[in-house]
Amino acid sequence: DITIKAQLVDKAGNKSAYICSNGVVIDKTAPTISNISTPSKGSGDDATLTDTRADMTFTASESGTYFYIVKAGSEGAPTEITDFATSSVNAENGMTVWKEKEGVTAAVMTADGNNKISLTGLTADTAYTVYVIGVDQAGNVSNILSQSFTTCKTIAEITTKPTISGTYGTAVSDMTLKDGVAKAGDTEIEGTWTLTDTKASDVPVVGTTNTYAVTFTPTDGEMYETIMVQVKPTVDKKPVTVTAEDKTKTYGQENPEFTFTYDEADLVGPEGAKDTVEDLAVTLSTEATPTSDVGEYAITGTSTSTNYKVIVADGTLTIVPTDVVFSEASFRFI
């Protein structure tokens, strides 16, 4: 029973007489637990279920303490709060206090859906049931709610990731896939590695940061779980040869514009976005200047292309003499 006393105090510090309630305030509303999530397989950090771990959430109608028990297989189910906790009475307010029994976990719960249960140290390929019960701050006990799940088969550890490698212009699906190594403890697991990404038709660039899904399928599927890993391809530059075209100029003239020939078929790129000659990023030059002597000079080239390894075959700049025209006035005979 709770007696409520009220007293008013004005700004001058004068106090009124106490007013006492003639009733009691009793919380008899039991909390409820609902919506326990089912742990599920996923990729990497998205997984809430593995071979040894399960994460679950649930909703509570009010704050308090929740207790949960994990049972494997057909172990008997708890039916009341005393299966989860032992009680004692708080000497100050006379309220019942519950403390978890051995093998039971207790934690604070809030009135929302963010209450999380994280189970670790589970056994692979085993059926479990989690039972949850809650007690509010007034000692009222909730319903018992349960959720069942089965852990994954043993998940091997990928100790060496598979690799994907190829030359620019090659789709991921046509690149070379080198197997990785998967182990359970010290035992290497036999199986096959397969590119399973839906974007396998991509043509990645040199230095790509994109990753693609590769799946490991164990030969012994009864014992081991199929697993997936993301792999970033190694892309080499595509070799291309271009040839600087020969040019001719007259002594004293500026150098002509240098050009080169190439095979159009050497240009590749993603589907619908074929590269252009600008992607070869070729620059041609020569040592010859307008005042260089008559003769032949090499036209050489360099490339700063990101995706092509360009080899430039030299051309030749030929400088010919200037035609000189003499008039009669230009000469005096002696």
CSV table of N, CA and C in Angstrom, one decimal, residues 157-312:
chain,number,residue,atom,x,y,z
A,157,GLU,N,36.4,-21.5,-42.1
A,157,GLU,CA,37.1,-20.2,-42.2
A,157,GLU,C,37.9,-20.1,-43.5
A,158,ILE,N,37.7,-19.0,-44.2
A,158,ILE,CA,38.5,-18.8,-45.4
A,158,ILE,C,39.9,-18.3,-45.0
A,159,THR,N,40.9,-19.1,-45.0
A,159,THR,CA,42.2,-18.7,-44.6
A,159,THR,C,43.0,-18.0,-45.7
A,160,THR,N,42.6,-18.4,-47.0
A,160,THR,CA,43.2,-17.7,-48.1
A,160,THR,C,42.1,-17.4,-49.1
A,161,LYS,N,41.9,-16.1,-49.4
A,161,LYS,CA,40.8,-15.7,-50.2
A,161,LYS,C,41.1,-16.1,-51.7
A,162,PRO,N,40.1,-16.5,-52.4
A,162,PRO,CA,40.3,-16.7,-53.9
A,162,PRO,C,40.7,-15.4,-54.6
A,163,THR,N,41.2,-15.5,-55.8
A,163,THR,CA,41.6,-14.3,-56.5
A,163,THR,C,40.9,-14.4,-57.9
A,164,ILE,N,40.7,-13.2,-58.4
A,164,ILE,CA,40.2,-13.0,-59.8
A,164,ILE,C,41.1,-12.1,-60.5
A,165,SER,N,41.6,-12.5,-61.7
A,165,SER,CA,42.6,-11.6,-62.4
A,165,SER,C,42.3,-11.7,-63.9
A,166,GLY,N,42.7,-10.6,-64.6
A,166,GLY,CA,42.5,-10.6,-66.0
A,166,GLY,C,43.0,-9.3,-66.6
A,167,THR,N,42.8,-9.1,-67.9
A,167,THR,CA,43.3,-7.9,-68.6
A,167,THR,C,42.1,-7.0,-68.8
A,168,TYR,N,42.4,-5.7,-68.8
A,168,TYR,CA,41.3,-4.7,-69.1
A,168,TYR,C,40.6,-5.0,-70.4
A,169,GLY,N,39.3,-4.9,-70.3
A,169,GLY,CA,38.5,-5.3,-71.5
A,169,GLY,C,37.9,-6.7,-71.4
A,170,THR,N,38.2,-7.4,-70.3
A,170,THR,CA,37.7,-8.8,-70.1
A,170,THR,C,36.6,-8.7,-69.0
A,171,ALA,N,35.5,-9.3,-69.3
A,171,ALA,CA,34.4,-9.4,-68.3
A,171,ALA,C,34.9,-10.2,-67.1
A,172,VAL,N,34.3,-9.9,-66.0
A,172,VAL,CA,34.7,-10.7,-64.8
A,172,VAL,C,34.5,-12.2,-65.0
A,173,SER,N,33.4,-12.5,-65.6
A,173,SER,CA,33.1,-13.9,-65.8
A,173,SER,C,34.1,-14.6,-66.7
A,174,ASP,N,34.9,-13.9,-67.5
A,174,ASP,CA,35.9,-14.5,-68.4
A,174,ASP,C,37.3,-14.4,-67.8
A,175,MET,N,37.4,-13.8,-66.6
A,175,MET,CA,38.7,-13.7,-66.0
A,175,MET,C,39.1,-15.0,-65.3
A,176,THR,N,40.3,-15.1,-64.8
A,176,THR,CA,40.8,-16.3,-64.2
A,176,THR,C,40.5,-16.3,-62.7
A,177,LEU,N,39.8,-17.3,-62.3
A,177,LEU,CA,39.4,-17.5,-60.8
A,177,LEU,C,40.3,-18.5,-60.2
A,178,LYS,N,41.1,-18.1,-59.3
A,178,LYS,CA,42.0,-19.0,-58.6
A,178,LYS,C,41.4,-19.4,-57.2
A,179,ASP,N,41.4,-20.7,-56.9
A,179,ASP,CA,40.7,-21.1,-55.7
A,179,ASP,C,41.4,-20.6,-54.5
A,180,GLY,N,40.6,-20.4,-53.4
A,180,GLY,CA,41.1,-20.0,-52.1
A,180,GLY,C,41.3,-21.3,-51.3
A,181,VAL,N,41.5,-21.1,-50.0
A,181,VAL,CA,41.6,-22.2,-49.0
A,181,VAL,C,40.6,-22.0,-47.9
A,182,ALA,N,39.8,-23.0,-47.6
A,182,ALA,CA,38.9,-23.0,-46.5
A,182,ALA,C,39.2,-24.1,-45.5
A,183,LYS,N,39.2,-23.7,-44.2
A,183,LYS,CA,39.6,-24.7,-43.2
A,183,LYS,C,38.6,-24.7,-42.1
A,184,ALA,N,38.4,-25.9,-41.4
A,184,ALA,CA,37.7,-26.0,-40.2
A,184,ALA,C,38.8,-26.4,-39.1
A,185,GLY,N,39.2,-25.5,-38.3
A,185,GLY,CA,40.3,-25.8,-37.4
A,185,GLY,C,41.6,-25.9,-38.3
A,186,ASP,N,42.3,-27.0,-38.2
A,186,ASP,CA,43.5,-27.3,-39.0
A,186,ASP,C,43.2,-28.1,-40.2
A,187,THR,N,41.9,-28.5,-40.4
A,187,THR,CA,41.6,-29.3,-41.6
A,187,THR,C,41.1,-28.5,-42.8
A,188,GLU,N,41.8,-28.7,-43.9
A,188,GLU,CA,41.4,-28.0,-45.1
A,188,GLU,C,40.2,-28.7,-45.7
A,189,ILE,N,39.2,-27.9,-46.1
A,189,ILE,CA,37.9,-28.5,-46.5
A,189,ILE,C,37.9,-28.5,-48.1
A,190,GLU,N,37.6,-29.7,-48.6
A,190,GLU,CA,37.5,-29.8,-50.1
A,190,GLU,C,36.2,-29.2,-50.6
A,191,GLY,N,36.2,-28.6,-51.8
A,191,GLY,CA,35.0,-28.0,-52.3
A,191,GLY,C,35.4,-27.3,-53.6
A,192,THR,N,34.4,-26.6,-54.2
A,192,THR,CA,34.5,-25.8,-55.4
A,192,THR,C,34.3,-24.4,-55.2
A,193,TRP,N,35.0,-23.5,-55.9
A,193,TRP,CA,34.9,-22.1,-55.8
A,193,TRP,C,34.3,-21.6,-57.2
A,194,THR,N,33.2,-20.9,-57.1
A,194,THR,CA,32.5,-20.5,-58.2
A,194,THR,C,32.1,-19.0,-58.2
A,195,LEU,N,32.3,-18.3,-59.3
A,195,LEU,CA,31.8,-16.9,-59.4
A,195,LEU,C,30.3,-16.9,-59.5
A,196,THR,N,29.7,-16.3,-58.5
A,196,THR,CA,28.2,-16.3,-58.5
A,196,THR,C,27.6,-14.9,-58.4
A,197,ASP,N,28.4,-13.9,-58.7
A,197,ASP,CA,27.9,-12.5,-58.6
A,197,ASP,C,26.9,-12.2,-59.8
A,198,THR,N,25.9,-11.5,-59.6
A,198,THR,CA,24.9,-11.1,-60.6
A,198,THR,C,25.5,-10.1,-61.6
A,199,LYS,N,26.6,-9.5,-61.2
A,199,LYS,CA,27.3,-8.5,-62.0
A,199,LYS,C,28.5,-9.0,-62.7
A,200,ALA,N,28.5,-10.3,-62.9
A,200,ALA,CA,29.7,-11.0,-63.5
A,200,ALA,C,30.0,-10.5,-64.9
A,201,SER,N,29.1,-9.9,-65.6
A,201,SER,CA,29.3,-9.4,-67.0
A,201,SER,C,30.1,-8.0,-67.0
A,202,ASP,N,30.3,-7.4,-65.8
A,202,ASP,CA,31.0,-6.2,-65.7
A,202,ASP,C,32.4,-6.3,-66.3
A,203,VAL,N,32.9,-5.2,-66.9
A,203,VAL,CA,34.3,-5.0,-67.4
A,203,VAL,C,35.0,-4.0,-66.4
A,204,PRO,N,35.6,-4.5,-65.4
A,204,PRO,CA,36.3,-3.6,-64.5
A,204,PRO,C,37.5,-2.9,-65.0
A,205,VAL,N,37.8,-1.7,-64.5
A,205,VAL,CA,38.9,-0.9,-64.9
A,205,VAL,C,40.1,-1.3,-64.1
A,206,VAL,N,41.3,-0.9,-64.6
A,206,VAL,CA,42.5,-1.1,-63.8
A,206,VAL,C,42.4,-0.3,-62.5
A,207,GLY,N,42.8,-1.0,-61.4
A,207,GLY,CA,42.7,-0.4,-60.0
A,207,GLY,C,41.2,-0.4,-59.5
A,208,THR,N,40.3,-1.2,-60.0
A,208,THR,CA,39.0,-1.2,-59.6
A,208,THR,C,38.9,-1.4,-58.1
A,209,THR,N,37.8,-0.8,-57.4
A,209,THR,CA,37.6,-1.1,-56.0
A,209,THR,C,36.3,-2.0,-55.9
A,210,ASN,N,35.7,-2.3,-57.0
A,210,ASN,CA,34.5,-3.2,-57.0
A,210,ASN,C,34.8,-4.6,-56.6
A,211,THR,N,33.9,-5.2,-55.9
A,211,THR,CA,34.1,-6.6,-55.5
A,211,THR,C,33.0,-7.5,-56.0
A,212,TYR,N,33.3,-8.8,-56.2
A,212,TYR,CA,32.3,-9.7,-56.8
A,212,TYR,C,32.2,-11.0,-55.9
A,213,ALA,N,31.0,-11.5,-55.9
A,213,ALA,CA,30.8,-12.7,-55.0
A,213,ALA,C,31.3,-14.0,-55.6
A,214,VAL,N,32.1,-14.7,-54.7
A,214,VAL,CA,32.6,-16.0,-55.1
A,214,VAL,C,32.1,-16.9,-54.0
A,215,THR,N,31.5,-18.0,-54.4
A,215,THR,CA,30.9,-19.0,-53.5
A,215,THR,C,31.7,-20.2,-53.3
A,216,PHE,N,31.9,-20.7,-52.1
A,216,PHE,CA,32.6,-21.9,-51.8
A,216,PHE,C,31.6,-23.0,-51.5
A,217,THR,N,31.5,-24.0,-52.3
A,217,THR,CA,30.5,-25.1,-52.0
A,217,THR,C,31.3,-26.4,-51.5
A,218,PRO,N,31.2,-26.7,-50.2
A,218,PRO,CA,32.0,-27.9,-49.7
A,218,PRO,C,31.5,-29.2,-50.4
A,219,THR,N,32.5,-30.1,-50.6
A,219,THR,CA,32.1,-31.4,-51.1
A,219,THR,C,31.2,-32.1,-50.2
A,220,ASP,N,31.5,-32.0,-48.9
A,220,ASP,CA,30.7,-32.6,-47.9
A,220,ASP,C,29.6,-31.6,-47.4
A,221,GLY,N,28.5,-31.5,-48.2
A,221,GLY,CA,27.5,-30.6,-47.8
A,221,GLY,C,26.6,-31.0,-46.6
A,222,GLU,N,26.8,-32.2,-46.2
A,222,GLU,CA,26.0,-32.6,-45.0
A,222,GLU,C,26.7,-32.0,-43.7
A,223,MET,N,27.9,-31.7,-43.8
A,223,MET,CA,28.7,-31.3,-42.6
A,223,MET,C,29.0,-29.8,-42.6
A,224,TYR,N,29.3,-29.3,-43.8
A,224,TYR,CA,29.7,-27.9,-43.9
A,224,TYR,C,28.8,-27.0,-44.7
A,225,GLU,N,28.7,-25.8,-44.3
A,225,GLU,CA,27.8,-24.8,-44.9
A,225,GLU,C,28.5,-24.2,-46.1
A,226,THR,N,27.7,-23.9,-47.1
A,226,THR,CA,28.2,-23.1,-48.3
A,226,THR,C,28.4,-21.7,-47.8
A,227,ILE,N,29.5,-21.1,-48.2
A,227,ILE,CA,29.9,-19.7,-47.8
A,227,ILE,C,30.2,-18.9,-49.0
A,228,MET,N,30.1,-17.6,-48.8
A,228,MET,CA,30.4,-16.6,-49.9
A,228,MET,C,31.4,-15.6,-49.4
A,229,VAL,N,32.2,-15.1,-50.3
A,229,VAL,CA,33.2,-14.1,-50.0
A,229,VAL,C,33.3,-13.1,-51.2
A,230,GLN,N,33.5,-11.9,-50.8
A,230,GLN,CA,33.6,-10.8,-51.8
A,230,GLN,C,35.1,-10.7,-52.3
A,231,VAL,N,35.3,-10.6,-53.6
A,231,VAL,CA,36.7,-10.6,-54.1
A,231,VAL,C,36.9,-9.4,-55.0
A,232,LYS,N,38.0,-8.6,-54.8
A,232,LYS,CA,38.3,-7.5,-55.7
A,232,LYS,C,39.2,-8.0,-56.8
A,233,PRO,N,38.9,-7.9,-58.1
A,233,PRO,CA,39.7,-8.4,-59.2
A,233,PRO,C,41.0,-7.6,-59.3
A,234,THR,N,42.0,-8.2,-59.8
A,234,THR,CA,43.3,-7.6,-60.2
A,234,THR,C,43.2,-7.4,-61.7
A,235,VAL,N,43.2,-6.2,-62.2
A,235,VAL,CA,43.1,-6.0,-63.6
A,235,VAL,C,44.4,-5.4,-64.2
A,236,ASP,N,45.0,-6.0,-65.1
A,236,ASP,CA,46.2,-5.5,-65.8
A,236,ASP,C,45.8,-4.7,-67.0
A,237,LYS,N,46.7,-3.8,-67.3
A,237,LYS,CA,46.5,-2.9,-68.5
A,237,LYS,C,46.5,-3.8,-69.8
A,238,LYS,N,45.7,-3.4,-70.7
A,238,LYS,CA,45.7,-4.1,-72.0
A,238,LYS,C,46.8,-3.6,-72.9
A,239,PRO,N,47.7,-4.5,-73.4
A,239,PRO,CA,48.7,-4.0,-74.3
A,239,PRO,C,48.2,-3.6,-75.7
A,240,VAL,N,48.7,-2.4,-76.2
A,240,VAL,CA,48.3,-1.9,-77.5
A,240,VAL,C,49.5,-1.3,-78.1
A,241,THR,N,49.7,-1.5,-79.4
A,241,THR,CA,50.8,-0.9,-80.2
A,241,THR,C,50.2,0.1,-81.1
A,242,VAL,N,50.8,1.3,-81.1
A,242,VAL,CA,50.4,2.3,-82.1
A,242,VAL,C,51.7,2.7,-82.9
A,243,THR,N,51.5,3.2,-84.1
A,243,THR,CA,52.7,3.6,-84.9
A,243,THR,C,52.6,5.1,-85.3
A,244,ALA,N,53.7,5.8,-84.9
A,244,ALA,CA,53.8,7.2,-85.3
A,244,ALA,C,53.9,7.3,-86.8
A,245,GLU,N,53.1,8.1,-87.5
A,245,GLU,CA,53.2,8.2,-88.9
A,245,GLU,C,54.4,9.1,-89.3
A,246,ASP,N,55.0,8.7,-90.5
A,246,ASP,CA,56.1,9.5,-91.0
A,246,ASP,C,55.7,10.9,-91.5
A,247,LYS,N,56.5,11.9,-91.3
A,247,LYS,CA,56.2,13.2,-91.7
A,247,LYS,C,57.4,13.9,-92.5
A,248,THR,N,57.1,14.8,-93.3
A,248,THR,CA,58.1,15.6,-94.0
A,248,THR,C,57.9,17.1,-93.9
A,249,LYS,N,58.9,17.8,-93.7
A,249,LYS,CA,58.8,19.3,-93.7
A,249,LYS,C,60.0,19.9,-94.3
A,250,THR,N,59.9,21.2,-94.7
A,250,THR,CA,61.0,21.9,-95.3
A,250,THR,C,61.8,22.6,-94.2
A,251,TYR,N,63.1,22.7,-94.4
A,251,TYR,CA,64.0,23.4,-93.4
A,251,TYR,C,63.4,24.8,-93.1
A,252,GLY,N,63.4,25.1,-91.8
A,252,GLY,CA,62.9,26.4,-91.4
A,252,GLY,C,61.5,26.5,-91.0
A,253,GLN,N,60.7,25.5,-91.4
A,253,GLN,CA,59.3,25.4,-91.1
A,253,GLN,C,59.0,24.9,-89.7
A,254,GLU,N,57.9,25.2,-89.1
A,254,GLU,CA,57.5,24.6,-87.8
A,254,GLU,C,57.2,23.1,-88.1
A,255,ASN,N,57.3,22.4,-87.0
A,255,ASN,CA,57.0,20.9,-87.1
A,255,ASN,C,55.6,20.7,-87.4
A,256,PRO,N,55.3,19.7,-88.2
A,256,PRO,CA,53.8,19.4,-88.6
A,256,PRO,C,53.2,18.8,-87.4
A,257,GLU,N,51.9,18.7,-87.5
A,257,GLU,CA,51.1,17.9,-86.4
A,257,GLU,C,51.4,16.4,-86.6
A,258,PHE,N,51.8,15.8,-85.5
A,258,PHE,CA,52.1,14.4,-85.5
A,258,PHE,C,50.9,13.5,-85.3
A,259,THR,N,50.8,12.5,-86.0
A,259,THR,CA,49.7,11.5,-85.9
A,259,THR,C,50.2,10.1,-85.8
A,260,PHE,N,49.3,9.2,-85.4
A,260,PHE,CA,49.6,7.8,-85.3
A,260,PHE,C,48.5,6.9,-85.8
A,261,THR,N,48.8,5.7,-86.2
A,261,THR,CA,47.8,4.8,-86.6
A,261,THR,C,47.7,3.7,-85.5
A,262,TYR,N,46.5,3.1,-85.4
A,262,TYR,CA,46.2,2.1,-84.4
A,262,TYR,C,45.1,1.2,-85.0
A,263,ASP,N,45.0,0.0,-84.3
A,263,ASP,CA,43.9,-0.9,-84.7
A,263,ASP,C,42.7,-0.6,-83.9
A,264,GLU,N,41.6,-0.2,-84.5
A,264,GLU,CA,40.3,0.1,-83.8
A,264,GLU,C,39.9,-1.0,-82.9
A,265,ALA,N,40.2,-2.3,-83.4
A,265,ALA,CA,39.7,-3.4,-82.6
A,265,ALA,C,40.4,-3.5,-81.2
A,266,ASP,N,41.5,-2.8,-81.1
A,266,ASP,CA,42.2,-2.8,-79.8
A,266,ASP,C,41.5,-2.0,-78.7
A,267,LEU,N,40.6,-1.2,-79.1
A,267,LEU,CA,39.9,-0.4,-78.1
A,267,LEU,C,38.7,-1.2,-77.6
A,268,VAL,N,38.6,-1.3,-76.3
A,268,VAL,CA,37.6,-2.1,-75.6
A,268,VAL,C,36.8,-1.2,-74.7
A,269,GLY,N,36.3,-1.8,-73.6
A,269,GLY,CA,35.5,-1.0,-72.6
A,269,GLY,C,34.2,-1.7,-72.3
A,270,PRO,N,33.5,-1.1,-71.3
A,270,PRO,CA,32.2,-1.7,-70.9
A,270,PRO,C,31.2,-1.8,-72.0
A,271,GLU,N,30.3,-2.7,-72.0
A,271,GLU,CA,29.3,-2.8,-73.0
A,271,GLU,C,28.5,-1.5,-73.2
A,272,GLY,N,28.4,-1.0,-74.4
A,272,GLY,CA,27.7,0.3,-74.6
A,272,GLY,C,28.5,1.5,-74.3
A,273,ALA,N,29.8,1.3,-74.0
A,273,ALA,CA,30.7,2.5,-73.6
A,273,ALA,C,32.1,2.2,-74.1
A,274,LYS,N,32.2,1.9,-75.4
A,274,LYS,CA,33.6,1.6,-75.9
A,274,LYS,C,34.5,2.8,-75.8
A,275,ASP,N,35.8,2.5,-75.5
A,275,ASP,CA,36.7,3.5,-75.4
A,275,ASP,C,37.0,4.2,-76.8
A,276,THR,N,37.6,5.4,-76.7
A,276,THR,CA,38.0,6.1,-77.9
A,276,THR,C,39.5,6.3,-78.0
A,277,VAL,N,40.0,6.8,-79.1
A,277,VAL,CA,41.4,7.0,-79.2
A,277,VAL,C,42.0,7.9,-78.1
A,278,GLU,N,41.2,8.8,-77.6
A,278,GLU,CA,41.6,9.7,-76.5
A,278,GLU,C,42.0,8.8,-75.2
A,279,ASP,N,41.4,7.7,-75.1
A,279,ASP,CA,41.7,6.8,-73.9
A,279,ASP,C,43.1,6.2,-74.0
A,280,LEU,N,43.7,6.2,-75.2
A,280,LEU,CA,45.1,5.8,-75.3
A,280,LEU,C,46.1,6.8,-74.8
A,281,ALA,N,45.7,8.1,-74.7
A,281,ALA,CA,46.5,9.1,-74.1
A,281,ALA,C,47.9,9.2,-74.6
A,282,VAL,N,48.0,9.2,-75.9
A,282,VAL,CA,49.4,9.2,-76.6
A,282,VAL,C,49.8,10.6,-76.9
A,283,THR,N,51.1,10.9,-76.6
A,283,THR,CA,51.7,12.2,-76.9
A,283,THR,C,52.9,11.9,-77.8
A,284,LEU,N,53.0,12.5,-79.0
A,284,LEU,CA,54.1,12.3,-79.9
A,284,LEU,C,55.0,13.6,-79.9
A,285,SER,N,56.3,13.4,-80.1
A,285,SER,CA,57.3,14.5,-80.1
A,285,SER,C,58.5,14.1,-80.9
A,286,THR,N,59.3,15.1,-81.1
A,286,THR,CA,60.6,14.9,-81.8
A,286,THR,C,61.6,15.9,-81.3
A,287,GLU,N,62.9,15.6,-81.5
A,287,GLU,CA,63.9,16.6,-81.1
A,287,GLU,C,64.2,17.7,-82.1
A,288,ALA,N,63.6,17.5,-83.3
A,288,ALA,CA,63.8,18.5,-84.4
A,288,ALA,C,63.1,19.8,-84.0
A,289,THR,N,63.7,20.9,-84.5
A,289,THR,CA,63.1,22.3,-84.3
A,289,THR,C,63.1,22.9,-85.7
A,290,PRO,N,62.5,24.1,-85.8
A,290,PRO,CA,62.5,24.7,-87.2
A,290,PRO,C,63.8,25.0,-87.8
A,291,THR,N,64.8,25.1,-86.9
A,291,THR,CA,66.2,25.4,-87.4
A,291,THR,C,67.1,24.2,-87.4
A,292,SER,N,66.5,23.0,-87.2
A,292,SER,CA,67.4,21.8,-87.2
A,292,SER,C,67.9,21.5,-88.7
A,293,ASP,N,69.0,20.9,-88.8
A,293,ASP,CA,69.6,20.7,-90.1
A,293,ASP,C,68.8,19.7,-90.9
A,294,VAL,N,69.0,19.7,-92.2
A,294,VAL,CA,68.3,18.8,-93.1
A,294,VAL,C,68.7,17.4,-92.7
A,295,GLY,N,67.7,16.5,-92.7
A,295,GLY,CA,68.0,15.1,-92.3
A,295,GLY,C,66.8,14.4,-91.7
A,296,GLU,N,67.0,13.3,-91.1
A,296,GLU,CA,65.9,12.5,-90.5
A,296,GLU,C,66.0,12.5,-89.0
A,297,TYR,N,64.8,12.6,-88.4
A,297,TYR,CA,64.7,12.7,-87.0
A,297,TYR,C,63.5,11.7,-86.5
A,298,ALA,N,63.8,11.1,-85.4
A,298,ALA,CA,62.8,10.1,-84.9
A,298,ALA,C,61.6,10.8,-84.3
A,299,ILE,N,60.4,10.3,-84.6
A,299,ILE,CA,59.2,10.8,-83.9
A,299,ILE,C,58.8,9.7,-82.9
A,300,THR,N,58.9,10.1,-81.6
A,300,THR,CA,58.7,9.1,-80.5
A,300,THR,C,57.4,9.5,-79.8
A,301,GLY,N,57.0,8.5,-78.9
A,301,GLY,CA,55.7,8.8,-78.2
A,301,GLY,C,55.7,8.2,-76.8
A,302,THR,N,54.9,8.8,-76.0
A,302,THR,CA,54.6,8.3,-74.6
A,302,THR,C,53.1,8.2,-74.4
A,303,SER,N,52.7,7.5,-73.3
A,303,SER,CA,51.3,7.3,-73.0
A,303,SER,C,51.1,7.4,-71.5
A,304,THR,N,50.0,8.1,-71.1
A,304,THR,CA,49.6,8.2,-69.7
A,304,THR,C,48.3,7.5,-69.5
A,305,SER,N,48.0,6.5,-70.4
A,305,SER,CA,46.7,5.8,-70.3
A,305,SER,C,46.5,5.0,-69.0
A,306,THR,N,45.3,5.1,-68.4
A,306,THR,CA,45.1,4.3,-67.2
A,306,THR,C,44.9,2.9,-67.4
A,307,ASN,N,44.2,2.5,-68.5
A,307,ASN,CA,43.8,1.1,-68.8
A,307,ASN,C,44.6,0.4,-69.9
A,308,TYR,N,45.4,1.2,-70.6
A,308,TYR,CA,46.1,0.6,-71.7
A,308,TYR,C,47.6,0.7,-71.5
A,309,LYS,N,48.4,-0.4,-71.8
A,309,LYS,CA,49.8,-0.3,-71.8
A,309,LYS,C,50.2,-0.1,-73.3
A,310,VAL,N,50.5,1.2,-73.6
A,310,VAL,CA,50.7,1.6,-75.0
A,310,VAL,C,52.1,1.5,-75.4
A,311,ILE,N,52.5,0.8,-76.5
A,311,ILE,CA,53.8,0.8,-77.0
A,311,ILE,C,53.7,1.6,-78.3
A,312,VAL,N,54.6,2.6,-78.4
A,312,VAL,CA,54.6,3.5,-79.6
A,312,VAL,C,55.8,3.2,-80.4
